[in-house]
Coordinates of C-alpha atoms and ligand atoms in Angstrom, one line a residue:
M1 CA 0.0 0.0 0.0
L2 CA 1.2 3.4 -0.9
L3 CA 0.8 7.0 0.1
T4 CA 2.7 9.9 -1.4
L5 CA 3.2 13.4 -0.1
T6 CA 4.3 16.3 -2.4
T7 CA 5.2 19.9 -1.7
T8 CA 6.1 22.7 -4.0
H9 CA 7.2 25.0 -1.2
R10 CA 10.7 26.1 -2.0
P11 CA 13.2 24.7 -1.4
A12 CA 10.9 21.6 -1.7
T13 CA 13.6 19.3 -0.4
D14 CA 13.0 20.8 3.1
L15 CA 10.2 18.2 3.2
G16 CA 13.1 15.8 4.1
H17 CA 13.9 17.9 7.2
L18 CA 10.2 18.1 8.2
L19 CA 9.8 14.3 7.9
V20 CA 13.3 13.6 9.3
K21 CA 13.9 11.3 6.4
H22 CA 16.7 12.1 4.0
P23 CA 15.6 12.4 0.3
D24 CA 18.7 10.6 -0.9
R25 CA 18.1 7.4 1.0
V26 CA 15.6 4.6 1.1
Q27 CA 14.8 3.9 4.7
S28 CA 13.0 0.9 6.1
F29 CA 11.2 0.3 9.4
D30 CA 9.9 -2.8 11.0
L31 CA 6.2 -2.8 11.8
P32 CA 4.2 -5.4 13.8
V33 CA 2.6 -6.4 10.5
G34 CA 5.4 -6.0 8.0
T35 CA 7.8 -3.4 6.8
A36 CA 7.5 0.3 5.9
H37 CA 9.8 2.0 3.4
V38 CA 10.2 5.8 2.9
L39 CA 11.7 6.9 -0.4
Y40 CA 11.6 10.0 -2.6
P41 CA 10.5 9.5 -6.2
E42 CA 11.4 13.1 -6.9
A43 CA 13.4 15.6 -4.8
D44 CA 14.5 18.9 -6.2
E45 CA 14.2 22.6 -5.3
A46 CA 10.8 23.1 -6.9
R47 CA 9.1 19.9 -6.1
C48 CA 9.6 17.0 -3.7
T49 CA 7.6 13.9 -3.1
A50 CA 8.0 11.5 -0.2
A51 CA 6.4 8.0 -0.6
L52 CA 5.5 5.8 2.3
L53 CA 5.2 2.2 1.1
V54 CA 4.0 -0.5 3.5
E55 CA 4.6 -4.1 2.8
V56 CA 2.3 -6.3 4.8
D57 CA 3.3 -9.8 5.8
P58 CA 0.0 -11.7 5.7
L59 CA 1.3 -14.3 8.2
K60 CA 2.0 -11.6 10.8
L61 CA -1.4 -10.0 10.0
G62 CA -3.3 -13.3 10.5
G63 CA -1.4 -14.0 13.8
G64 CA -2.3 -10.8 15.6
R65 CA -0.3 -9.6 18.5
G66 CA -0.8 -12.0 21.4
R67 CA -4.2 -12.9 20.1
R68 CA -3.1 -15.7 17.8
Q69 CA -6.1 -17.4 16.5
A70 CA -6.1 -21.1 16.3
T71 CA -5.0 -22.4 12.9
T72 CA -6.2 -26.0 13.4
P73 CA -7.7 -27.3 10.2
D74 CA -11.2 -26.8 11.6
S75 CA -10.9 -23.1 12.4
F76 CA -8.5 -22.1 9.7
T77 CA -10.0 -19.4 7.6
L78 CA -8.2 -18.4 4.4
G79 CA -9.6 -14.9 4.8
Q80 CA -7.2 -14.3 7.5
Y81 CA -4.3 -14.6 5.1
V82 CA -5.8 -13.8 1.7
N83 CA -7.4 -10.4 1.8
D84 CA -6.9 -6.8 0.6
R85 CA -4.8 -5.7 3.5
P86 CA -1.4 -6.0 1.7
Y87 CA -2.6 -3.8 -1.2
A88 CA -5.2 -1.3 -0.1
A89 CA -4.5 1.7 2.1
S90 CA -6.1 1.1 5.4
S91 CA -5.6 1.5 9.1
L92 CA -2.3 -0.3 8.7
L93 CA -1.0 2.7 6.7
S94 CA -2.2 5.0 9.4
S95 CA -0.2 3.0 12.1
A96 CA 2.8 3.1 9.8
L97 CA 2.5 6.8 9.4
A98 CA 2.4 7.3 13.2
K99 CA 5.5 5.2 13.7
V100 CA 7.6 6.5 10.8
F101 CA 6.7 10.2 10.9
R102 CA 6.3 10.5 14.7
S103 CA 7.9 14.0 15.2
A104 CA 6.4 15.5 12.1
L105 CA 3.0 14.4 13.3
R106 CA 3.6 16.3 16.5
G107 CA 4.6 19.4 14.5
E108 CA 8.1 19.1 15.8
S109 CA 11.2 19.8 13.7
R110 CA 14.7 20.4 15.0
D111 CA 16.0 21.7 11.7
R112 CA 13.0 23.6 10.4
P113 CA 10.8 24.6 13.3
E114 CA 9.4 27.7 11.5
L115 CA 8.5 25.7 8.5
A116 CA 6.8 23.0 10.6
A117 CA 4.5 25.6 12.0
T118 CA 3.7 27.1 8.6
A119 CA 1.0 26.1 6.1
I120 CA 2.7 25.0 2.9
P121 CA 1.3 23.7 -0.4
L122 CA 0.7 20.0 -0.2
E123 CA -0.6 17.2 -2.3
V124 CA -1.4 13.8 -0.9
R125 CA -2.2 10.8 -3.1
V126 CA -3.4 7.4 -2.0
P127 CA -3.9 5.5 -5.2
V128 CA -5.8 2.7 -3.7
L129 CA -7.9 3.5 -0.6
R130 CA -10.6 1.3 0.8
C131 CA -13.4 3.6 1.4
R132 CA -16.6 2.2 2.9
G133 CA -19.4 4.6 2.1
G134 CA -18.0 5.6 -1.3
A135 CA -16.1 8.5 -2.8
D136 CA -18.6 11.0 -1.4
L137 CA -17.6 10.2 2.1
A138 CA -14.0 11.0 1.4
V139 CA -15.1 14.4 0.3
R140 CA -17.3 14.9 3.4
V141 CA -14.5 14.1 5.8
F142 CA -11.6 15.9 4.1
A143 CA -13.2 18.9 2.5
P144 CA -14.2 20.7 5.7
L145 CA -10.5 20.6 6.7
G146 CA -9.4 22.8 3.8
W147 CA -8.5 20.1 1.3
T148 CA -9.6 20.0 -2.3
V149 CA -10.6 16.4 -2.7
T150 CA -10.6 14.2 -5.8
A151 CA -11.8 10.7 -5.0
T152 CA -12.2 8.6 -8.1
P153 CA -13.9 5.2 -7.6
I154 CA -11.9 2.3 -9.0
P155 CA -13.9 -0.1 -11.2
L156 CA -14.1 -3.6 -10.0
D157 CA -12.6 -4.8 -13.3
E158 CA -11.6 -2.5 -16.0
A159 CA -12.5 -5.2 -18.6
Y160 CA -16.0 -5.5 -17.3
P161 CA -17.3 -1.9 -16.6
E162 CA -20.8 -3.3 -16.2
W163 CA -19.7 -4.9 -12.9
G164 CA -19.6 -1.4 -11.4
D165 CA -17.2 0.2 -8.9
S166 CA -15.2 -1.5 -6.3
R167 CA -15.0 -0.4 -2.6
Y168 CA -11.8 1.4 -3.5
V169 CA -11.0 4.9 -4.5
D170 CA -8.0 6.7 -5.9
L171 CA -7.7 9.7 -3.5
T172 CA -5.9 13.0 -4.2
L173 CA -5.9 15.8 -1.6
T174 CA -4.5 19.3 -2.3
G175 CA -4.3 22.2 0.0
T176 CA -2.2 24.7 1.9
L177 CA -1.8 23.3 5.4
R178 CA 0.8 22.7 8.1
L179 CA 2.4 19.3 7.4
A180 CA 1.5 18.2 11.0
D181 CA -2.1 19.0 10.4
A182 CA -2.1 17.1 7.1
L183 CA -0.5 14.0 8.8
N184 CA -3.0 14.1 11.7
H185 CA -5.9 14.3 9.2
L186 CA -4.6 11.2 7.4
Y187 CA -3.7 9.4 10.7
V188 CA -7.4 9.7 11.8
L189 CA -9.3 9.6 8.6
L190 CA -7.7 6.8 6.7
P191 CA -8.9 4.2 9.2
V192 CA -12.2 6.0 9.4
L193 CA -12.7 5.5 5.7
D194 CA -11.5 2.0 5.8
D195 CA -13.7 1.3 8.8
A196 CA -12.0 -2.0 9.6
K197 CA -9.5 -1.5 12.4
H198 CA -7.0 -4.3 12.4
Y199 CA -6.2 -4.1 16.1
W200 CA -8.1 -4.2 19.3
V201 CA -9.4 -0.7 20.2
A202 CA -8.2 0.0 23.8
P203 CA -9.5 2.9 25.9
D204 CA -6.3 4.9 25.3
E205 CA -7.5 5.2 21.7
V206 CA -9.8 8.0 22.9
D207 CA -6.8 10.0 24.0
K208 CA -5.0 9.3 20.7
L209 CA -8.0 10.4 18.8
L210 CA -8.5 13.7 20.7
R211 CA -4.8 14.4 20.5
A212 CA -4.6 13.8 16.8
G213 CA -7.9 15.7 16.3
A214 CA -6.8 18.7 18.4
G215 CA -7.9 21.9 16.7
W216 CA -10.1 20.3 14.0
L217 CA -12.2 17.4 15.1
A218 CA -14.4 19.2 17.7
G219 CA -15.9 21.5 15.1
H220 CA -15.9 19.0 12.2
P221 CA -19.4 18.5 10.8
E222 CA -18.8 14.7 10.5
R223 CA -17.3 14.4 14.0
G224 CA -19.9 11.8 15.1
L225 CA -19.2 9.4 12.2
I226 CA -15.4 10.0 12.5
T227 CA -15.4 9.3 16.2
R228 CA -17.6 6.2 16.0
R229 CA -15.7 4.6 13.1
Y230 CA -12.3 5.5 14.6
L231 CA -13.2 3.8 17.8
A232 CA -14.4 0.8 15.9
H233 CA -18.0 1.3 16.9
R234 CA -17.3 0.8 20.6
R235 CA -20.3 2.7 22.0
A236 CA -18.9 3.6 25.4
L237 CA -15.6 4.9 24.0
A238 CA -17.3 6.9 21.3
G239 CA -19.6 8.3 24.0
T240 CA -16.7 9.5 26.1
A241 CA -14.9 10.9 23.1
L242 CA -18.0 12.8 21.9
A243 CA -18.6 14.2 25.4
R244 CA -15.0 15.5 25.5
L245 CA -15.4 17.0 22.0
A246 CA -18.7 18.7 23.1
E247 CA -16.8 20.2 26.1
L248 CA -14.3 21.7 23.7
R249 CA -17.1 23.1 21.5
L250 CA -19.1 24.4 24.3
A251 CA -16.2 26.6 25.3
D252 CA -16.6 28.2 21.9
E253 CA -20.1 29.3 22.5
P254 CA -20.2 31.8 25.4
S255 CA -18.8 35.1 24.1
A256 CA -15.2 35.4 25.1
D257 CA -15.8 39.1 25.8
D258 CA -13.5 40.1 28.5
S259 CA -14.6 43.7 28.3
V260 CA -17.3 43.2 30.9
E261 CA -14.6 42.3 33.4
I262 CA -14.8 44.8 36.4
E263 CA -11.4 46.4 36.3
Q264 CA -11.6 49.6 38.2
P265 CA -12.4 50.6 41.7
A266 CA -14.9 53.4 41.3
E267 CA -12.5 56.2 42.3
A268 CA -9.4 54.9 40.6
P269 CA -7.6 57.0 38.1
R270 CA -8.0 55.9 34.4
A271 CA -4.6 54.2 34.1
S272 CA -6.5 51.0 33.8
L273 CA -5.6 47.9 35.7
A274 CA -5.7 46.0 32.4
I275 CA -2.8 48.1 31.0
R276 CA -0.8 47.8 34.2
R277 CA -1.3 44.0 34.2
R278 CA -0.1 43.8 30.6
E279 CA 2.9 45.9 31.4
A280 CA 3.7 43.8 34.4
V281 CA 3.5 40.6 32.4
L282 CA 5.7 42.1 29.6
A283 CA 8.3 43.2 32.1
A284 CA 8.4 39.7 33.6
L285 CA 8.8 38.2 30.1
R286 CA 11.6 40.6 29.2
D287 CA 13.4 39.9 32.5
S288 CA 13.3 36.2 31.8
G289 CA 15.1 36.7 28.5
A290 CA 12.5 34.7 26.6
S291 CA 12.2 35.0 22.9
R292 CA 9.7 32.2 22.0
V293 CA 6.6 32.8 24.1
L294 CA 3.1 31.3 24.6
D295 CA 0.1 33.3 25.7
L296 CA -2.1 30.5 27.0
G297 CA -5.8 31.4 27.1
C298 CA -5.0 34.5 25.0
G299 CA -8.6 35.5 24.7
G300 CA -9.2 38.4 22.3
G301 CA -5.4 39.0 22.1
A302 CA -4.9 41.9 24.5
L303 CA -1.4 40.7 25.3
L304 CA -0.6 39.3 21.9
T305 CA -0.6 42.7 20.2
A306 CA 2.0 44.0 22.7
L307 CA 4.1 40.9 22.3
V308 CA 4.1 41.1 18.5
A309 CA 5.1 44.8 18.7
D310 CA 8.3 43.8 20.5
R311 CA 10.9 42.4 18.2
R312 CA 12.7 40.5 20.9
F313 CA 9.9 38.0 20.9
T314 CA 10.8 36.0 17.8
E315 CA 7.8 33.6 18.1
V316 CA 4.5 34.5 19.7
V317 CA 1.9 31.8 20.0
G318 CA -1.6 32.5 21.3
T319 CA -3.8 29.6 22.3
D320 CA -7.3 29.4 23.5
V321 CA -10.0 26.8 23.7
S322 CA -12.5 29.2 22.1
S323 CA -12.3 29.7 18.3
Q324 CA -14.3 32.8 18.7
A325 CA -11.6 34.3 20.9
L326 CA -9.0 33.3 18.4
A327 CA -10.9 34.9 15.6
M328 CA -11.2 38.0 17.6
A329 CA -7.4 37.9 18.3
A330 CA -6.7 37.5 14.6
R331 CA -8.8 40.5 13.8
R332 CA -7.2 42.6 16.6
L333 CA -3.7 41.6 15.3
R334 CA -4.8 42.5 11.8
L335 CA -3.1 39.3 10.8
D336 CA -4.3 39.5 7.3
R337 CA -2.7 42.9 6.9
L338 CA 0.6 42.3 8.6
P339 CA 3.7 42.1 6.4
E340 CA 4.7 38.5 5.9
R341 CA 7.8 38.7 8.1
Q342 CA 5.8 39.9 11.0
R343 CA 3.0 37.4 10.4
D344 CA 5.4 34.5 10.4
R345 CA 6.2 35.2 14.0
V346 CA 2.7 34.8 15.1
R347 CA 0.6 31.6 15.5
L348 CA -2.9 31.1 16.9
W349 CA -3.8 27.6 17.9
Q350 CA -7.0 26.2 19.3
S351 CA -6.0 24.2 22.3
A352 CA -7.6 23.2 25.7
L353 CA -5.3 23.8 28.6
T354 CA -6.7 20.7 30.3
Y355 CA -5.2 18.3 27.8
R356 CA -1.5 17.8 26.9
D357 CA -0.6 19.4 23.6
D358 CA 2.7 18.5 22.1
R359 CA 2.8 21.7 20.1
L360 CA 3.3 23.7 23.3
R361 CA 6.5 22.0 24.3
G362 CA 9.9 23.6 24.3
Y363 CA 9.0 27.3 24.6
D364 CA 11.0 29.8 26.6
A365 CA 8.1 31.2 28.5
A366 CA 4.3 31.0 28.9
V367 CA 1.7 33.4 30.2
L368 CA -1.5 32.5 32.0
M369 CA -3.0 35.9 32.3
E370 CA -6.4 35.9 34.0
V371 CA -7.0 32.3 32.9
V372 CA -6.7 29.8 35.8
E373 CA -9.9 31.3 37.5
H374 CA -11.9 30.3 34.4
L375 CA -11.4 26.6 35.1
D376 CA -13.5 24.5 37.3
P377 CA -11.3 23.7 40.3
P378 CA -11.4 19.9 39.6
R379 CA -9.9 20.6 36.2
L380 CA -6.9 22.6 37.6
P381 CA -4.7 19.5 38.1
A382 CA -5.2 18.7 34.4
L383 CA -3.9 22.3 33.6
E384 CA -1.0 21.9 36.0
D385 CA 0.0 18.6 34.2
A386 CA -0.5 20.0 30.7
V387 CA 1.4 23.3 31.4
F388 CA 4.0 22.5 34.0
G389 CA 4.3 18.8 33.5
H390 CA 4.2 18.4 29.7
A391 CA 4.7 21.8 28.0
R392 CA 7.4 22.8 30.6
P393 CA 8.2 26.3 29.5
G394 CA 11.4 27.8 31.0
T395 CA 9.3 30.5 32.7
V396 CA 5.6 30.7 33.5
V397 CA 3.9 34.0 34.4
V398 CA 0.6 33.7 36.1
T399 CA -1.9 36.5 37.0
T400 CA -5.2 36.1 38.8
P401 CA -7.6 38.3 40.8
N402 CA -7.0 38.8 44.5
V403 CA -10.4 38.1 46.0
E404 CA -9.6 40.0 49.2
Y405 CA -9.5 43.2 47.1
N406 CA -13.1 42.8 46.0
V407 CA -14.4 44.7 49.0
R408 CA -12.8 47.8 47.5
Y409 CA -14.9 47.5 44.3
E410 CA -18.1 49.5 44.5
G411 CA -21.0 47.7 43.0
L412 CA -19.5 44.3 43.4
G413 CA -21.8 42.6 45.9
A414 CA -20.3 40.6 48.8
G415 CA -19.3 37.1 47.7
R416 CA -19.5 38.1 44.0
F417 CA -16.7 37.5 41.5
R418 CA -15.3 40.1 39.1
H419 CA -16.4 38.2 36.0
A420 CA -19.4 36.0 35.4
D421 CA -17.2 33.2 34.0
H422 CA -14.9 33.1 37.0
R423 CA -15.2 29.7 38.8
F424 CA -13.3 30.9 41.8
E425 CA -11.1 33.8 43.0
W426 CA -8.2 33.2 45.4
T427 CA -7.1 35.0 48.5
R428 CA -3.4 35.8 48.6
A429 CA -2.8 32.8 50.9
E430 CA -4.7 30.5 48.6
F431 CA -2.7 31.7 45.5
A432 CA 0.6 31.4 47.3
A433 CA -0.2 27.9 48.4
W434 CA -1.2 26.8 44.9
V435 CA 1.9 28.4 43.4
D436 CA 4.1 26.8 46.0
R437 CA 2.6 23.3 45.5
V438 CA 2.9 23.5 41.7
A439 CA 6.4 24.8 41.8
T440 CA 7.5 22.0 44.2
A441 CA 5.7 19.3 42.2
H442 CA 7.2 20.3 38.9
G443 CA 10.6 21.7 39.7
Y444 CA 10.1 25.4 39.4
T445 CA 11.1 28.3 41.7
A446 CA 8.5 30.9 42.2
T447 CA 8.4 34.6 43.0
L448 CA 5.1 36.3 44.0
G449 CA 4.1 39.8 43.4
G450 CA 1.1 42.1 42.9
I451 CA -0.2 44.4 40.2
G452 CA -2.1 47.7 40.8
D453 CA -2.1 50.0 43.8
E454 CA -1.4 48.2 47.1
D455 CA -4.0 48.5 49.8
P456 CA -2.5 48.1 53.3
E457 CA -5.3 45.7 54.3
V458 CA -6.3 43.7 51.3
G459 CA -3.2 44.0 49.0
T460 CA -3.2 44.6 45.3
P461 CA -6.2 44.0 43.0
T462 CA -4.2 41.5 40.8
Q463 CA -1.8 38.8 42.0
L464 CA 1.2 37.8 40.0
A465 CA 3.6 34.8 40.1
V466 CA 6.7 34.1 38.1
L467 CA 7.8 30.5 38.1
R468 CA 11.2 29.6 36.7
S469 CA 12.1 26.1 35.8
N470 CA 15.0 24.8 37.9
E471 CA 16.3 23.2 34.7
T472 CA 16.7 26.4 32.7
G473 CA 19.9 27.5 34.4
T474 CA 21.7 24.2 33.7
R475 CA 20.3 24.0 30.2
K476 CA 21.7 27.5 29.4
E477 CA 25.1 26.6 30.9
E478 CA 25.2 23.5 28.8
T479 CA 24.5 25.2 25.6
T480 CA 27.0 28.0 26.2
R481 CA 29.8 25.6 26.9
Ligands
SAH1 N1 -5.5 36.1 28.8 C1 -6.6 36.9 28.2 C2 -8.0 36.4 28.3 C3 -8.5 36.1 29.7 S1 -10.1 35.5 29.7 C4 -6.5 38.3 28.8 O1 -5.9 38.4 29.9 O2 -7.1 39.2 28.3 C5 -9.8 33.7 29.9 C6 -9.6 33.0 28.6 O3 -9.3 31.7 28.9 C7 -10.8 33.0 27.7 O4 -10.5 33.4 26.4 C8 -11.2 31.5 27.7 O5 -11.7 31.1 26.4 C9 -9.9 30.8 28.0 N2 -10.1 29.5 28.6 C10 -10.9 29.1 29.5 N3 -10.8 27.8 29.8 C11 -9.8 27.4 29.0 C12 -9.2 26.1 28.8 N4 -9.6 25.0 29.4 N5 -8.3 26.0 27.8 C13 -7.9 27.1 27.1 N6 -8.4 28.3 27.3 C14 -9.4 28.4 28.2

């Protein structure tokens, strides 16, 4: 079975860097069911094609990992060994893709990180794809993701057209996408079209699906069909996955309008707390020496515009669970009108802070500005794991309201929070305890501070913490040596 991937992004041979497979070599990889080969039928400056060829060993396929079926004369079925699996693209190709292009699938590239994060012209061809539900279904699943889809049914037998079409299509996808997105689409959707998973679907497949579907599956019009087929029609698993997707979508619905946030004590001068907060966060980032930064839960992009205006920040990523918020941020940044060199420094990704996201690993610093209080307390440990445990930025800057200060706000009834979507607001002692616990658990050293005028009794309106990874120092020393 065969899949080819072509780009015309110049120099096209950079595809080799993104896939971490050299265009001059043929490389082979052992799979549980056979062997995968990666080779480049063409590789020059203008056009480069990588081919993934999977040779299936029908004996290994019939055996199955640890679930060897009896092959006594009675129960022997030839179908186990003689079938379409060696020839037609199927879930086996998807598994091979995940194994052979692991880092590209995560959007990681040591040699070309910028390019890995950039949408490039791509063409994917799968000459023989088993497609249960016909060529239309291939269009329905790929087209909403930005692909132009050509799916041509393959006749059962060219000599006998009256026999009609087979279950196979010749699929071509063209589009301008990040390579990682393209690979994740294929990883999920090839088995969905095939609809005959070759291995046992374990509960961790839900996580795999949501990880691979991050940013595109929750809003996909065919998410129900995709989820059910991907999870091989296991009802309970599909139910869990769909509930988690709904959670992601729901977050899109309430307006992410932070303007209704109560910012000002009635008598305060107009130097708004929002501006002072932004300046305090920028100062902390500059102090940290960061150049590649994440604004996690960026909302409408209040901080992003300031980050983009400062050239020291060579890469600025805004993430939010709400696509409305991201659309607002894109408008505020005037992304469509920025010169290309500026625009290349900025990325906006839909991502939930309560799930690990590999795209967020390896940054110098991350900001959580007025975000933690938007999460239900039982979800906080998931954020702690995703940010401090998995993404592990060198520095994390956190701001959150100081609930003790609320008595100084006129018009804010006792026991009320500053924003309708706040799930909690912390006292200074509660924030300090949380910061201390997270820092200790994940190897960070924290400094606490406040933003806004300090009241002798109740402190500052906003609380600030800067957490520095205990590893950063050593990492820097190692690289300067
Ligand atoms: N940091 C911005 C926005 C703060 S409002 C600012 O200071 O202006 C909080 C933001 O967190 C909202 O945009 C909301 O969509 C986002 N958010 C809430 N829960 C989230 C989650 N689980 N994952 C990612 N973002 C989340």
